[in-house]
Amino acid sequence: MAKKINKPDVYTLTVTAEIEVYASVEKLPKADQILMAKAKEAVENAYAPYSHFKVGAAVRLSNGKIILGNNQENAAYPSGLCAERVAIFQAGALYPQAAVKAIAICCQSVLKPVLEPVTPCGACRQSIAEYESRSGVPIRLIMTGQKGSVYVANSIHTLLPLLFNGALLGKK
Ligand code: THU
């Protein structure tokens, strides 16, 4: 008979995350630099008359296409949408069969210069996670502020550990 191993009543589950920090965009691998240049193009067209905080995003797909997004605000505040979701939803709408390989994110603030990397909000993390689990391909996240260092994460799990597992819903 197999010996039963008892689990302790209480133990600590340690969650770790590793993020690569590059000193500047110029130090990134070439493909990431190109994607970030696209995000910087996208930030110019952000519509942020309320927060004055512009965000740009560029998504690279497995078919080689690059899709841009930027934040779109609304006088009824919650009706707006973040740059990351504008980009990733547009990618899903145009190329549903392609996997999202990477997303670059940057910002431009009028009120206060942002000298540290901007990271996606919780709702965007959850949305990005949906696309990672949909394709099974990890999404590389490249994040910077107006200037300065760049964070690179190899999967959305790095930014959203213990995320809700859609597989729990079961299959019909
Ligand atoms: N915003 C984004 O577009 N992405 C983020 O990751 C964080 C915040 C937008 C939402 C809003 O238009 C403005 O930035 C200020 O919160």
GROMACS .gro file of C-alpha atoms and ligand atoms in nm:
model
  188
    1MET     CA    1   0.000   0.000   0.000
    2ALA     CA    2   0.127   0.348  -0.089
    3LYS     CA    3   0.232   0.555   0.207
    4LYS     CA    4   0.011   0.857   0.262
    5ILE     CA    5   0.204   1.185   0.287
    6ASN     CA    6   0.025   1.439   0.502
    7LYS     CA    7   0.038   1.802   0.393
    8PRO     CA    8   0.089   2.049   0.677
    9ASP     CA    9  -0.221   2.248   0.777
   10VAL     CA   10  -0.048   2.574   0.691
   11TYR     CA   11   0.246   2.649   0.465
   12THR     CA   12   0.379   2.941   0.266
   13LEU     CA   13   0.352   2.947  -0.109
   14THR     CA   14   0.622   3.180  -0.238
   15VAL     CA   15   0.546   3.355  -0.565
   16THR     CA   16   0.844   3.497  -0.752
   17ALA     CA   17   0.869   3.705  -1.066
   18GLU     CA   18   1.171   3.784  -1.280
   19ILE     CA   19   1.182   4.097  -1.490
   20GLU     CA   20   1.479   4.199  -1.705
   21VAL     CA   21   1.566   4.566  -1.672
   22TYR     CA   22   1.740   4.736  -1.965
   23ALA     CA   23   1.902   5.076  -1.908
   24SER     CA   24   1.730   5.226  -2.211
   25VAL     CA   25   1.534   5.138  -2.525
   26GLU     CA   26   1.861   5.148  -2.724
   27LYS     CA   27   1.994   4.853  -2.518
   28LEU     CA   28   1.700   4.626  -2.609
   29PRO     CA   29   1.725   4.347  -2.868
   30LYS     CA   30   1.649   4.487  -3.215
   31ALA     CA   31   1.298   4.333  -3.247
   32ASP     CA   32   1.195   4.490  -2.915
   33GLN     CA   33   1.336   4.827  -3.021
   34ILE     CA   34   1.128   4.813  -3.339
   35LEU     CA   35   0.812   4.727  -3.147
   36MET     CA   36   0.876   5.005  -2.894
   37ALA     CA   37   0.927   5.254  -3.178
   38LYS     CA   38   0.578   5.156  -3.300
   39ALA     CA   39   0.432   5.205  -2.950
   40LYS     CA   40   0.593   5.552  -2.948
   41GLU     CA   41   0.423   5.623  -3.280
   42ALA     CA   42   0.090   5.508  -3.133
   43VAL     CA   43   0.119   5.727  -2.821
   44GLU     CA   44   0.104   6.037  -3.040
   45ASN     CA   45  -0.257   5.955  -3.137
   46ALA     CA   46  -0.383   5.879  -2.785
   47TYR     CA   47  -0.701   6.061  -2.691
   48ALA     CA   48  -0.651   6.161  -2.328
   49PRO     CA   49  -0.808   6.506  -2.274
   50TYR     CA   50  -0.912   6.418  -1.915
   51SER     CA   51  -0.607   6.253  -1.760
   52HIS     CA   52  -0.349   6.411  -1.995
   53PHE     CA   53  -0.171   6.077  -1.960
   54LYS     CA   54  -0.113   5.923  -2.301
   55VAL     CA   55  -0.031   5.555  -2.341
   56GLY     CA   56   0.082   5.377  -2.657
   57ALA     CA   57   0.090   5.004  -2.726
   58ALA     CA   58   0.214   4.792  -3.014
   59VAL     CA   59   0.138   4.422  -3.047
   60ARG     CA   60   0.348   4.180  -3.255
   61LEU     CA   61   0.161   3.881  -3.394
   62SER     CA   62   0.286   3.540  -3.505
   63ASN     CA   63   0.199   3.635  -3.866
   64GLY     CA   64   0.444   3.927  -3.847
   65LYS     CA   65   0.178   4.199  -3.831
   66ILE     CA   66   0.213   4.485  -3.582
   67ILE     CA   67  -0.109   4.629  -3.441
   68LEU     CA   68  -0.118   4.966  -3.263
   69GLY     CA   69  -0.337   5.096  -2.983
   70ASN     CA   70  -0.358   5.397  -2.756
   71ASN     CA   71  -0.584   5.505  -2.472
   72GLN     CA   72  -0.921   5.644  -2.571
   73GLU     CA   73  -1.089   5.845  -2.297
   74ASN     CA   74  -1.449   5.954  -2.255
   75ALA     CA   75  -1.632   6.233  -2.068
   76ALA     CA   76  -1.811   5.949  -1.888
   77TYR     CA   77  -1.481   5.825  -1.744
   78PRO     CA   78  -1.532   5.446  -1.726
   79SER     CA   79  -1.637   5.436  -2.091
   80GLY     CA   80  -1.279   5.489  -2.206
   81LEU     CA   81  -1.028   5.213  -2.272
   82CYS     CA   82  -0.657   5.159  -2.205
   83ALA     CA   83  -0.403   5.142  -2.487
   84GLU     CA   84  -0.317   4.776  -2.422
   85ARG     CA   85  -0.676   4.659  -2.460
   86VAL     CA   86  -0.737   4.877  -2.766
   87ALA     CA   87  -0.435   4.711  -2.930
   88ILE     CA   88  -0.494   4.353  -2.821
   89PHE     CA   89  -0.868   4.357  -2.901
   90GLN     CA   90  -0.795   4.505  -3.243
   91ALA     CA   91  -0.543   4.224  -3.301
   92GLY     CA   92  -0.806   3.967  -3.198
   93ALA     CA   93  -1.063   4.131  -3.424
   94LEU     CA   94  -0.838   4.143  -3.731
   95TYR     CA   95  -0.632   3.825  -3.696
   96PRO     CA   96  -0.812   3.578  -3.469
   97GLN     CA   97  -0.589   3.290  -3.580
   98ALA     CA   98  -0.259   3.463  -3.501
   99ALA     CA   99  -0.087   3.438  -3.163
  100VAL     CA  100   0.015   3.753  -2.979
  101LYS     CA  101   0.393   3.723  -2.937
  102ALA     CA  102   0.478   4.055  -2.772
  103ILE     CA  103   0.340   4.388  -2.659
  104ALA     CA  104   0.537   4.709  -2.613
  105ILE     CA  105   0.395   4.983  -2.391
  106CYS     CA  106   0.505   5.343  -2.338
  107CYS     CA  107   0.355   5.668  -2.213
  108GLN     CA  108   0.372   6.042  -2.238
  109SER     CA  109   0.242   6.259  -1.956
  110VAL     CA  110   0.179   6.630  -1.980
  111LEU     CA  111   0.139   6.687  -1.605
  112LYS     CA  112   0.447   6.506  -1.481
  113PRO     CA  113   0.732   6.335  -1.669
  114VAL     CA  114   0.721   5.958  -1.623
  115LEU     CA  115   1.076   5.838  -1.575
  116GLU     CA  116   0.995   5.481  -1.479
  117PRO     CA  117   0.836   5.203  -1.686
  118VAL     CA  118   0.458   5.212  -1.715
  119THR     CA  119   0.304   4.871  -1.645
  120PRO     CA  120  -0.045   4.757  -1.750
  121CYS     CA  121  -0.338   4.802  -1.512
  122GLY     CA  122  -0.508   4.499  -1.360
  123ALA     CA  123  -0.786   4.480  -1.619
  124CYS     CA  124  -0.533   4.493  -1.904
  125ARG     CA  125  -0.325   4.219  -1.739
  126GLN     CA  126  -0.635   3.998  -1.726
  127SER     CA  127  -0.713   4.075  -2.091
  128ILE     CA  128  -0.357   4.002  -2.202
  129ALA     CA  129  -0.373   3.675  -2.004
  130GLU     CA  130  -0.678   3.571  -2.206
  131TYR     CA  131  -0.479   3.596  -2.530
  132GLU     CA  132  -0.182   3.411  -2.382
  133SER     CA  133  -0.404   3.122  -2.275
  134ARG     CA  134  -0.599   3.132  -2.603
  135SER     CA  135  -0.286   3.066  -2.812
  136GLY     CA  136  -0.070   2.890  -2.553
  137VAL     CA  137   0.217   3.117  -2.659
  138PRO     CA  138   0.381   3.329  -2.386
  139ILE     CA  139   0.349   3.703  -2.444
  140ARG     CA  140   0.663   3.912  -2.403
  141LEU     CA  141   0.592   4.248  -2.238
  142ILE     CA  142   0.825   4.542  -2.302
  143MET     CA  143   0.746   4.845  -2.086
  144THR     CA  144   0.899   5.189  -2.058
  145GLY     CA  145   0.813   5.542  -1.946
  146GLN     CA  146   0.890   5.861  -2.133
  147LYS     CA  147   1.258   5.781  -2.110
  148GLY     CA  148   1.491   5.575  -1.894
  149SER     CA  149   1.484   5.208  -1.818
  150VAL     CA  150   1.276   4.933  -1.977
  151TYR     CA  151   1.118   4.632  -1.808
  152VAL     CA  152   1.088   4.308  -2.003
  153ALA     CA  153   0.873   4.018  -1.880
  154ASN     CA  154   0.855   3.687  -2.066
  155SER     CA  155   0.494   3.607  -1.988
  156ILE     CA  156   0.185   3.775  -1.845
  157HIS     CA  157   0.216   3.527  -1.555
  158THR     CA  158   0.510   3.739  -1.437
  159LEU     CA  159   0.281   4.039  -1.390
  160LEU     CA  160  -0.029   3.847  -1.288
  161PRO     CA  161   0.073   3.547  -1.080
  162LEU     CA  162  -0.202   3.309  -0.969
  163LEU     CA  163  -0.427   3.448  -1.239
  164PHE     CA  164  -0.778   3.316  -1.281
  165ASN     CA  165  -0.753   2.990  -1.473
  166GLY     CA  166  -1.024   2.983  -1.740
  167ALA     CA  167  -0.979   2.605  -1.762
  168LEU     CA  168  -1.169   2.587  -1.431
  169LEU     CA  169  -1.482   2.672  -1.625
  170GLY     CA  170  -1.476   2.330  -1.790
  171LYS     CA  171  -1.553   2.246  -2.152
  172LYS     CA  172  -1.886   2.205  -2.319
  173THU     N1  173  -0.392   5.378  -1.910
  173THU     C1  174  -0.357   5.297  -2.014
  173THU     O1  175  -0.392   5.321  -2.130
  173THU     N2  176  -0.282   5.189  -1.985
  173THU     C2  177  -0.237   5.156  -1.862
  173THU     O2  178  -0.170   5.055  -1.847
  173THU     C3  179  -0.268   5.240  -1.748
  173THU     C4  180  -0.358   5.354  -1.773
  173THU     C5  181  -0.472   5.496  -1.940
  173THU     C6  182  -0.614   5.496  -1.889
  173THU     C7  183  -0.643   5.642  -1.881
  173THU     O3  184  -0.685   5.688  -2.008
  173THU     C8  185  -0.509   5.706  -1.847
  173THU     O4  186  -0.411   5.610  -1.882
  173THU     C9  187  -0.493   5.745  -1.701
  173THU     O5  188  -0.523   5.639  -1.618
   0.00000   0.00000   0.00000
